């Protein structure tokens, strides 16, 4: 039988007294939380413990006695043993330490059926401690003799364990019968929940004096306190603003079909709705319940602040030295240049591009059609050119809401400016798709077969002469016109893919800013003990004649796990099809929308 | 006892393996292979009957040659499209009349409705061809001549190979489609849209409608059918002779091979046929199972 005692490091040099803590049921271990010093009145101690139990919800009890005799103090042995009668327990630990020695000795008094205290000796152990994760808390070895009990002291740093959160985080109440939490988890939970126990410091004038990590004085930070005070009115303000904004968005006028469709396509509107959700999460009046909610709120807040800071940086750069005018002056000539390049491309296609056999008549028709479109587009851009600077100026202001807004606005503007490329792509793709479909069907007719829709297979079929005749004519026509259409389709698809790629990059970066858990990463870097994956043990003392002492150090979470666990769920933008499916769609002529947006899920 | 020792006559050998006999497993008696039958389903071909049937193949070959001759004439401008159109129309009407005359002897029915359906088909053909002929004319403009000739040749060959010689009346899809594809390729090389239209009408006549008439003739008047085949072959060779003597000679040789040489080979090689049948063949179900389908 091995008994594990989790002993806080701050109590290593505490004066003699009573140890208060919790027995962890089922695992034969005890967590020492604080030491209450002599002199004390047992009745007050019991009252204090009951009070703390009610406040914290942890099953506190007196574990045993701790004695570190100073010079001149002797003869406490019998006194200490008598204490066990005052505080009736199943087991009573008597831990002794002498100045100058590093090891402790521990005596365990058990109550057997007669109620008499039976003493057991502790034995030394010679094992190496190794890393442990999650479930196991230490080494358990079989004994040679059943009756002798071994004690291991596991020292822990109380402040770190109290603030740390063991991963994977268990949210909600887990059924203790089916899935009992592990020993380590129980240790962490005990220390974390015993906060009221640590409020009593040495400057208090109460009847009891105790030693724990906050004995030297309660830690508090003025900034944190100020923020806490200021957060309440701030939340109220934000909540009120949000309610006005939601009311505006909910006006009937905006839920007409064209506006709704447009707002679902424009990424600025999507980002706006997304940020509204975030603000709603932040401005809720209830404090965060549980570690996950707190982390999510913190991540949202930090990423929002970073976003706004980057946006302000962008604004500062944009509005000085007349950058906006320069941008506006280059935009219209750039659009003109693109249109001219497109016209040249079409002229080249209307000739004999790369020596390919194009059907002249169809070539001319398609080429002229697209040229007319470009002409319309250029007129439109020239019409808009006086307003471009104004648009850019006001659009740049939107960056004060965050860099993500500026990027989404840029993406939307690119989409609007290249709308003609999108139109060309759709025309070319539809024509090509129709042609491919017709060709495949007529090829089946050529061979005397037909597609059986019911059985989803190709069957033979006897056609009439006129069906065969017309089918063959159409097949010949489509076949010879295929190179022309295919070339136009190829050119416009490539252009469209370039635009889509650029927009994809913008969306990915917006997504990244939205979802990256900056707060969690900062915590992992600066205070790595707060996100714990597990623990590791180091041997402190292996003197013969004393118990084994181990130091429990917290194993921080890996960075990749941090990102994975705390990523804010976003409308993540990722490719919809695999490469093979994409190529197949391109070959057949289906319209491709390669990026898929997930709708946000909030839990 | 070894395999060569003679058993006693008291126990005759039976051709069974499930019973232990005093004979070895590979013993055979004098009744070995008495169930063997040689060349059971062989047919006795008579030379001139085969020649008569092969004449049909030669006839189809000559049809293709006539078509190509007409195309050559049109390409060289020696034949005007209007003349061809009128000739085709007259031939079509004559052929239709003949077809109807031969049909009405066999079956009776609603003649008016069939006539209307035929008229409808004809209207569809003509309007489609006329409507598409400008498009068809420009189809192969950018394709080189050699490619066009090669494609047409391959397609016509496919037509000849997949032609349903046994029963030409519902025309096989692949054969007629290949022939039409070849004719579109060739017709698009002609100088004008009307030429294209005329050529395509002629192609329709030769490849789609002529076999139907042939089927009727073969069924009803076999003797005249043979004479017709010979006439078409001579017409094909003669027509090609005016355009290219070398081609005509080649055609004559091909016809001779197909109609005279190949049947000779078939009849001669029959005697080398040596098929054996016996109880070891796979069972074939000859029973009429239609009484199961009630």
mmCIF file with all atom_site columns, C-alpha atoms in Angstrom, chain A residues 157-314:
data_model
loop_
_atom_site.group_PDB
_atom_site.id
_atom_site.type_symbol
_atom_site.label_atom_id
_atom_site.label_alt_id
_atom_site.label_comp_id
_atom_site.label_asym_id
_atom_site.label_entity_id
_atom_site.label_seq_id
_atom_site.pdbx_PDB_ins_code
_atom_site.Cartn_x
_atom_site.Cartn_y
_atom_site.Cartn_z
_atom_site.occupancy
_atom_site.B_iso_or_equiv
_atom_site.pdbx_formal_charge
_atom_site.auth_seq_id
_atom_site.auth_comp_id
_atom_site.auth_asym_id
_atom_site.auth_atom_id
_atom_site.pdbx_PDB_model_num
ATOM 1   C CA . UNK A 1 157 ? 3.848   24.636 -6.116  1.00 0.00 ? 157 UNK A CA 1
ATOM 2   C CA . UNK A 1 158 ? 0.500   25.754 -4.864  1.00 0.00 ? 158 UNK A CA 1
ATOM 3   C CA . UNK A 1 159 ? 0.092   28.978 -6.756  1.00 0.00 ? 159 UNK A CA 1
ATOM 4   C CA . UNK A 1 160 ? 0.850   27.374 -10.104 1.00 0.00 ? 160 UNK A CA 1
ATOM 5   C CA . UNK A 1 161 ? -1.363  24.373 -9.564  1.00 0.00 ? 161 UNK A CA 1
ATOM 6   C CA . UNK A 1 162 ? -4.188  26.592 -8.434  1.00 0.00 ? 162 UNK A CA 1
ATOM 7   C CA . UNK A 1 163 ? -4.070  28.703 -11.575 1.00 0.00 ? 163 UNK A CA 1
ATOM 8   C CA . UNK A 1 164 ? -3.408  25.848 -13.943 1.00 0.00 ? 164 UNK A CA 1
ATOM 9   C CA . UNK A 1 165 ? -6.021  24.054 -16.066 1.00 0.00 ? 165 UNK A CA 1
ATOM 10  C CA . UNK A 1 166 ? -5.524  20.436 -16.967 1.00 0.00 ? 166 UNK A CA 1
ATOM 11  C CA . UNK A 1 167 ? -6.237  19.526 -20.583 1.00 0.00 ? 167 UNK A CA 1
ATOM 12  C CA . UNK A 1 168 ? -8.295  18.062 -22.153 1.00 0.00 ? 168 UNK A CA 1
ATOM 13  C CA . UNK A 1 169 ? -10.799 20.292 -20.475 1.00 0.00 ? 169 UNK A CA 1
ATOM 14  C CA . UNK A 1 170 ? -13.839 18.471 -19.158 1.00 0.00 ? 170 UNK A CA 1
ATOM 15  C CA . UNK A 1 171 ? -16.792 20.717 -19.576 1.00 0.00 ? 171 UNK A CA 1
ATOM 16  C CA . UNK A 1 172 ? -19.969 20.125 -17.710 1.00 0.00 ? 172 UNK A CA 1
ATOM 17  C CA . UNK A 1 173 ? -20.600 17.615 -15.019 1.00 0.00 ? 173 UNK A CA 1
ATOM 18  C CA . UNK A 1 174 ? -19.203 14.191 -15.655 1.00 0.00 ? 174 UNK A CA 1
ATOM 19  C CA . UNK A 1 175 ? -20.991 11.312 -14.093 1.00 0.00 ? 175 UNK A CA 1
ATOM 20  C CA . UNK A 1 176 ? -18.814 10.176 -11.234 1.00 0.00 ? 176 UNK A CA 1
ATOM 21  C CA . UNK A 1 177 ? -20.068 6.615  -11.377 1.00 0.00 ? 177 UNK A CA 1
ATOM 22  C CA . UNK A 1 178 ? -19.215 5.879  -14.955 1.00 0.00 ? 178 UNK A CA 1
ATOM 23  C CA . UNK A 1 179 ? -16.219 8.056  -15.522 1.00 0.00 ? 179 UNK A CA 1
ATOM 24  C CA . UNK A 1 180 ? -14.442 9.006  -12.308 1.00 0.00 ? 180 UNK A CA 1
ATOM 25  C CA . UNK A 1 181 ? -11.929 11.786 -12.798 1.00 0.00 ? 181 UNK A CA 1
ATOM 26  C CA . UNK A 1 182 ? -8.347  10.788 -12.475 1.00 0.00 ? 182 UNK A CA 1
ATOM 27  C CA . UNK A 1 183 ? -6.306  11.378 -9.391  1.00 0.00 ? 183 UNK A CA 1
ATOM 28  C CA . UNK A 1 184 ? -4.333  14.181 -10.906 1.00 0.00 ? 184 UNK A CA 1
ATOM 29  C CA . UNK A 1 185 ? -7.438  15.923 -12.094 1.00 0.00 ? 185 UNK A CA 1
ATOM 30  C CA . UNK A 1 186 ? -8.907  15.671 -8.632  1.00 0.00 ? 186 UNK A CA 1
ATOM 31  C CA . UNK A 1 187 ? -5.753  17.179 -7.137  1.00 0.00 ? 187 UNK A CA 1
ATOM 32  C CA . UNK A 1 188 ? -5.902  20.094 -9.532  1.00 0.00 ? 188 UNK A CA 1
ATOM 33  C CA . UNK A 1 189 ? -9.573  20.600 -8.969  1.00 0.00 ? 189 UNK A CA 1
ATOM 34  C CA . UNK A 1 190 ? -9.183  20.510 -5.206  1.00 0.00 ? 190 UNK A CA 1
ATOM 35  C CA . UNK A 1 191 ? -6.493  23.154 -5.153  1.00 0.00 ? 191 UNK A CA 1
ATOM 36  C CA . UNK A 1 192 ? -8.333  25.338 -7.667  1.00 0.00 ? 192 UNK A CA 1
ATOM 37  C CA . UNK A 1 193 ? -11.577 25.295 -5.779  1.00 0.00 ? 193 UNK A CA 1
ATOM 38  C CA . UNK A 1 194 ? -10.061 25.926 -2.367  1.00 0.00 ? 194 UNK A CA 1
ATOM 39  C CA . UNK A 1 195 ? -9.582  29.613 -3.033  1.00 0.00 ? 195 UNK A CA 1
ATOM 40  C CA . UNK A 1 196 ? -11.506 30.770 0.072   1.00 0.00 ? 196 UNK A CA 1
ATOM 41  C CA . UNK A 1 197 ? -9.005  28.887 2.197   1.00 0.00 ? 197 UNK A CA 1
ATOM 42  C CA . UNK A 1 198 ? -6.224  31.084 0.903   1.00 0.00 ? 198 UNK A CA 1
ATOM 43  C CA . UNK A 1 199 ? -7.747  34.394 1.851   1.00 0.00 ? 199 UNK A CA 1
ATOM 44  C CA . UNK A 1 200 ? -6.485  34.278 5.422   1.00 0.00 ? 200 UNK A CA 1
ATOM 45  C CA . UNK A 1 201 ? -3.070  35.909 5.455   1.00 0.00 ? 201 UNK A CA 1
ATOM 46  C CA . UNK A 1 202 ? -0.731  36.801 8.262   1.00 0.00 ? 202 UNK A CA 1
ATOM 47  C CA . UNK A 1 203 ? -2.040  40.322 8.624   1.00 0.00 ? 203 UNK A CA 1
ATOM 48  C CA . UNK A 1 204 ? -5.513  39.205 9.515   1.00 0.00 ? 204 UNK A CA 1
ATOM 49  C CA . UNK A 1 205 ? -6.523  39.483 13.153  1.00 0.00 ? 205 UNK A CA 1
ATOM 50  C CA . UNK A 1 206 ? -8.505  36.304 13.335  1.00 0.00 ? 206 UNK A CA 1
ATOM 51  C CA . UNK A 1 207 ? -8.158  33.564 15.910  1.00 0.00 ? 207 UNK A CA 1
ATOM 52  C CA . UNK A 1 208 ? -6.383  31.243 13.492  1.00 0.00 ? 208 UNK A CA 1
ATOM 53  C CA . UNK A 1 209 ? -3.048  31.552 11.799  1.00 0.00 ? 209 UNK A CA 1
ATOM 54  C CA . UNK A 1 210 ? -2.355  29.428 8.745   1.00 0.00 ? 210 UNK A CA 1
ATOM 55  C CA . UNK A 1 211 ? 0.366   28.982 6.175   1.00 0.00 ? 211 UNK A CA 1
ATOM 56  C CA . UNK A 1 212 ? -0.327  28.725 2.452   1.00 0.00 ? 212 UNK A CA 1
ATOM 57  C CA . UNK A 1 213 ? 0.907   30.439 -0.680  1.00 0.00 ? 213 UNK A CA 1
ATOM 58  C CA . UNK A 1 214 ? -0.802  33.697 0.069   1.00 0.00 ? 214 UNK A CA 1
ATOM 59  C CA . UNK A 1 215 ? 0.349   33.949 3.660   1.00 0.00 ? 215 UNK A CA 1
ATOM 60  C CA . UNK A 1 216 ? 2.717   36.769 2.910   1.00 0.00 ? 216 UNK A CA 1
ATOM 61  C CA . UNK A 1 217 ? -0.100  38.883 1.639   1.00 0.00 ? 217 UNK A CA 1
ATOM 62  C CA . UNK A 1 218 ? -2.878  38.571 -0.856  1.00 0.00 ? 218 UNK A CA 1
ATOM 63  C CA . UNK A 1 219 ? -1.890  39.251 -4.402  1.00 0.00 ? 219 UNK A CA 1
ATOM 64  C CA . UNK A 1 220 ? -3.864  41.783 -6.258  1.00 0.00 ? 220 UNK A CA 1
ATOM 65  C CA . UNK A 1 221 ? -3.192  43.987 -9.195  1.00 0.00 ? 221 UNK A CA 1
ATOM 66  C CA . UNK A 1 222 ? -4.605  47.460 -9.428  1.00 0.00 ? 222 UNK A CA 1
ATOM 67  C CA . UNK A 1 223 ? -4.994  47.265 -13.184 1.00 0.00 ? 223 UNK A CA 1
ATOM 68  C CA . UNK A 1 224 ? -7.004  44.083 -12.984 1.00 0.00 ? 224 UNK A CA 1
ATOM 69  C CA . UNK A 1 225 ? -9.230  45.559 -10.326 1.00 0.00 ? 225 UNK A CA 1
ATOM 70  C CA . UNK A 1 226 ? -9.764  48.734 -12.318 1.00 0.00 ? 226 UNK A CA 1
ATOM 71  C CA . UNK A 1 227 ? -10.575 46.738 -15.407 1.00 0.00 ? 227 UNK A CA 1
ATOM 72  C CA . UNK A 1 228 ? -13.047 44.665 -13.471 1.00 0.00 ? 228 UNK A CA 1
ATOM 73  C CA . UNK A 1 229 ? -14.754 47.771 -12.240 1.00 0.00 ? 229 UNK A CA 1
ATOM 74  C CA . UNK A 1 230 ? -14.800 49.375 -15.650 1.00 0.00 ? 230 UNK A CA 1
ATOM 75  C CA . UNK A 1 231 ? -15.977 46.299 -17.486 1.00 0.00 ? 231 UNK A CA 1
ATOM 76  C CA . UNK A 1 232 ? -19.513 46.447 -16.163 1.00 0.00 ? 232 UNK A CA 1
ATOM 77  C CA . UNK A 1 233 ? -20.522 49.827 -17.597 1.00 0.00 ? 233 UNK A CA 1
ATOM 78  C CA . UNK A 1 234 ? -18.574 49.033 -20.755 1.00 0.00 ? 234 UNK A CA 1
ATOM 79  C CA . UNK A 1 235 ? -20.529 45.832 -21.236 1.00 0.00 ? 235 UNK A CA 1
ATOM 80  C CA . UNK A 1 236 ? -23.739 47.724 -20.725 1.00 0.00 ? 236 UNK A CA 1
ATOM 81  C CA . UNK A 1 237 ? -22.763 50.293 -23.310 1.00 0.00 ? 237 UNK A CA 1
ATOM 82  C CA . UNK A 1 238 ? -21.749 47.693 -25.865 1.00 0.00 ? 238 UNK A CA 1
ATOM 83  C CA . UNK A 1 239 ? -24.900 45.735 -25.242 1.00 0.00 ? 239 UNK A CA 1
ATOM 84  C CA . UNK A 1 240 ? -27.044 48.789 -25.824 1.00 0.00 ? 240 UNK A CA 1
ATOM 85  C CA . UNK A 1 241 ? -25.214 49.656 -29.050 1.00 0.00 ? 241 UNK A CA 1
ATOM 86  C CA . UNK A 1 242 ? -25.585 46.093 -30.232 1.00 0.00 ? 242 UNK A CA 1
ATOM 87  C CA . UNK A 1 243 ? -29.288 46.099 -29.599 1.00 0.00 ? 243 UNK A CA 1
ATOM 88  C CA . UNK A 1 244 ? -29.678 49.230 -31.720 1.00 0.00 ? 244 UNK A CA 1
ATOM 89  C CA . UNK A 1 245 ? -27.576 47.666 -34.468 1.00 0.00 ? 245 UNK A CA 1
ATOM 90  C CA . UNK A 1 246 ? -29.581 44.453 -34.382 1.00 0.00 ? 246 UNK A CA 1
ATOM 91  C CA . UNK A 1 247 ? -32.794 46.438 -34.582 1.00 0.00 ? 247 UNK A CA 1
ATOM 92  C CA . UNK A 1 248 ? -31.512 48.279 -37.646 1.00 0.00 ? 248 UNK A CA 1
ATOM 93  C CA . UNK A 1 249 ? -30.505 45.025 -39.294 1.00 0.00 ? 249 UNK A CA 1
ATOM 94  C CA . UNK A 1 250 ? -33.841 43.516 -38.531 1.00 0.00 ? 250 UNK A CA 1
ATOM 95  C CA . UNK A 1 251 ? -35.819 46.137 -40.431 1.00 0.00 ? 251 UNK A CA 1
ATOM 96  C CA . UNK A 1 252 ? -38.102 44.541 -42.956 1.00 0.00 ? 252 UNK A CA 1
ATOM 97  C CA . UNK A 1 253 ? -36.566 46.527 -45.778 1.00 0.00 ? 253 UNK A CA 1
ATOM 98  C CA . UNK A 1 254 ? -33.348 44.635 -45.501 1.00 0.00 ? 254 UNK A CA 1
ATOM 99  C CA . UNK A 1 255 ? -34.838 41.218 -45.681 1.00 0.00 ? 255 UNK A CA 1
ATOM 100 C CA . UNK A 1 256 ? -35.983 41.584 -49.257 1.00 0.00 ? 256 UNK A CA 1
ATOM 101 C CA . UNK A 1 257 ? -34.595 38.886 -51.454 1.00 0.00 ? 257 UNK A CA 1
ATOM 102 C CA . UNK A 1 258 ? -32.007 40.808 -53.526 1.00 0.00 ? 258 UNK A CA 1
ATOM 103 C CA . UNK A 1 259 ? -30.510 42.535 -50.523 1.00 0.00 ? 259 UNK A CA 1
ATOM 104 C CA . UNK A 1 260 ? -30.346 39.348 -48.542 1.00 0.00 ? 260 UNK A CA 1
ATOM 105 C CA . UNK A 1 261 ? -28.706 37.480 -51.365 1.00 0.00 ? 261 UNK A CA 1
ATOM 106 C CA . UNK A 1 262 ? -26.215 40.284 -51.869 1.00 0.00 ? 262 UNK A CA 1
ATOM 107 C CA . UNK A 1 263 ? -25.399 40.488 -48.198 1.00 0.00 ? 263 UNK A CA 1
ATOM 108 C CA . UNK A 1 264 ? -24.700 36.790 -48.051 1.00 0.00 ? 264 UNK A CA 1
ATOM 109 C CA . UNK A 1 265 ? -22.260 37.079 -50.927 1.00 0.00 ? 265 UNK A CA 1
ATOM 110 C CA . UNK A 1 266 ? -20.370 40.201 -49.880 1.00 0.00 ? 266 UNK A CA 1
ATOM 111 C CA . UNK A 1 267 ? -17.674 39.267 -47.466 1.00 0.00 ? 267 UNK A CA 1
ATOM 112 C CA . UNK A 1 268 ? -17.879 42.619 -45.701 1.00 0.00 ? 268 UNK A CA 1
ATOM 113 C CA . UNK A 1 269 ? -21.394 41.886 -44.585 1.00 0.00 ? 269 UNK A CA 1
ATOM 114 C CA . UNK A 1 270 ? -20.385 38.418 -43.500 1.00 0.00 ? 270 UNK A CA 1
ATOM 115 C CA . UNK A 1 271 ? -17.518 39.798 -41.474 1.00 0.00 ? 271 UNK A CA 1
ATOM 116 C CA . UNK A 1 272 ? -19.828 42.397 -39.967 1.00 0.00 ? 272 UNK A CA 1
ATOM 117 C CA . UNK A 1 273 ? -22.312 39.799 -38.820 1.00 0.00 ? 273 UNK A CA 1
ATOM 118 C CA . UNK A 1 274 ? -19.474 37.746 -37.487 1.00 0.00 ? 274 UNK A CA 1
ATOM 119 C CA . UNK A 1 275 ? -18.092 40.564 -35.396 1.00 0.00 ? 275 UNK A CA 1
ATOM 120 C CA . UNK A 1 276 ? -21.572 41.286 -34.112 1.00 0.00 ? 276 UNK A CA 1
ATOM 121 C CA . UNK A 1 277 ? -21.687 37.739 -32.785 1.00 0.00 ? 277 UNK A CA 1
ATOM 122 C CA . UNK A 1 278 ? -18.360 38.260 -31.121 1.00 0.00 ? 278 UNK A CA 1
ATOM 123 C CA . UNK A 1 279 ? -19.470 41.467 -29.486 1.00 0.00 ? 279 UNK A CA 1
ATOM 124 C CA . UNK A 1 280 ? -22.547 39.752 -28.253 1.00 0.00 ? 280 UNK A CA 1
ATOM 125 C CA . UNK A 1 281 ? -20.437 37.065 -26.646 1.00 0.00 ? 281 UNK A CA 1
ATOM 126 C CA . UNK A 1 282 ? -18.229 39.652 -25.026 1.00 0.00 ? 282 UNK A CA 1
ATOM 127 C CA . UNK A 1 283 ? -20.926 41.904 -23.760 1.00 0.00 ? 283 UNK A CA 1
ATOM 128 C CA . UNK A 1 284 ? -23.018 39.317 -21.997 1.00 0.00 ? 284 UNK A CA 1
ATOM 129 C CA . UNK A 1 285 ? -23.480 40.272 -18.364 1.00 0.00 ? 285 UNK A CA 1
ATOM 130 C CA . UNK A 1 286 ? -22.836 36.867 -16.925 1.00 0.00 ? 286 UNK A CA 1
ATOM 131 C CA . UNK A 1 287 ? -19.251 36.167 -16.002 1.00 0.00 ? 287 UNK A CA 1
ATOM 132 C CA . UNK A 1 288 ? -17.597 33.300 -17.804 1.00 0.00 ? 288 UNK A CA 1
ATOM 133 C CA . UNK A 1 289 ? -18.490 29.922 -16.439 1.00 0.00 ? 289 UNK A CA 1
ATOM 134 C CA . UNK A 1 290 ? -15.725 27.435 -16.833 1.00 0.00 ? 290 UNK A CA 1
ATOM 135 C CA . UNK A 1 291 ? -12.332 27.664 -18.327 1.00 0.00 ? 291 UNK A CA 1
ATOM 136 C CA . UNK A 1 292 ? -13.340 27.279 -21.978 1.00 0.00 ? 292 UNK A CA 1
ATOM 137 C CA . UNK A 1 293 ? -15.762 30.173 -21.968 1.00 0.00 ? 293 UNK A CA 1
ATOM 138 C CA . UNK A 1 294 ? -13.259 32.387 -20.254 1.00 0.00 ? 294 UNK A CA 1
ATOM 139 C CA . UNK A 1 295 ? -10.585 31.530 -22.775 1.00 0.00 ? 295 UNK A CA 1
ATOM 140 C CA . UNK A 1 296 ? -12.934 32.122 -25.653 1.00 0.00 ? 296 UNK A CA 1
ATOM 141 C CA . UNK A 1 297 ? -13.956 35.526 -24.367 1.00 0.00 ? 297 UNK A CA 1
ATOM 142 C CA . UNK A 1 298 ? -10.346 36.454 -23.761 1.00 0.00 ? 298 UNK A CA 1
ATOM 143 C CA . UNK A 1 299 ? -9.302  35.266 -27.215 1.00 0.00 ? 299 UNK A CA 1
ATOM 144 C CA . UNK A 1 300 ? -12.078 37.192 -28.887 1.00 0.00 ? 300 UNK A CA 1
ATOM 145 C CA . UNK A 1 301 ? -11.208 40.336 -26.984 1.00 0.00 ? 301 UNK A CA 1
ATOM 146 C CA . UNK A 1 302 ? -7.501  40.131 -27.690 1.00 0.00 ? 302 UNK A CA 1
ATOM 147 C CA . UNK A 1 303 ? -7.900  39.342 -31.378 1.00 0.00 ? 303 UNK A CA 1
ATOM 148 C CA . UNK A 1 304 ? -10.412 42.154 -31.721 1.00 0.00 ? 304 UNK A CA 1
ATOM 149 C CA . UNK A 1 305 ? -8.009  44.596 -30.098 1.00 0.00 ? 305 UNK A CA 1
ATOM 150 C CA . UNK A 1 306 ? -5.116  43.429 -32.270 1.00 0.00 ? 306 UNK A CA 1
ATOM 151 C CA . UNK A 1 307 ? -7.345  43.690 -35.317 1.00 0.00 ? 307 UNK A CA 1
ATOM 152 C CA . UNK A 1 308 ? -8.300  47.266 -34.466 1.00 0.00 ? 308 UNK A CA 1
ATOM 153 C CA . UNK A 1 309 ? -4.670  48.151 -33.762 1.00 0.00 ? 309 UNK A CA 1
ATOM 154 C CA . UNK A 1 310 ? -3.586  46.810 -37.144 1.00 0.00 ? 310 UNK A CA 1
ATOM 155 C CA . UNK A 1 311 ? -6.441  48.682 -38.758 1.00 0.00 ? 311 UNK A CA 1
ATOM 156 C CA . UNK A 1 312 ? -5.329  51.901 -37.103 1.00 0.00 ? 312 UNK A CA 1
ATOM 157 C CA . UNK A 1 313 ? -1.846  51.284 -38.389 1.00 0.00 ? 313 UNK A CA 1
ATOM 158 C CA . UNK A 1 314 ? -3.223  50.866 -41.869 1.00 0.00 ? 314 UNK A CA 1
#
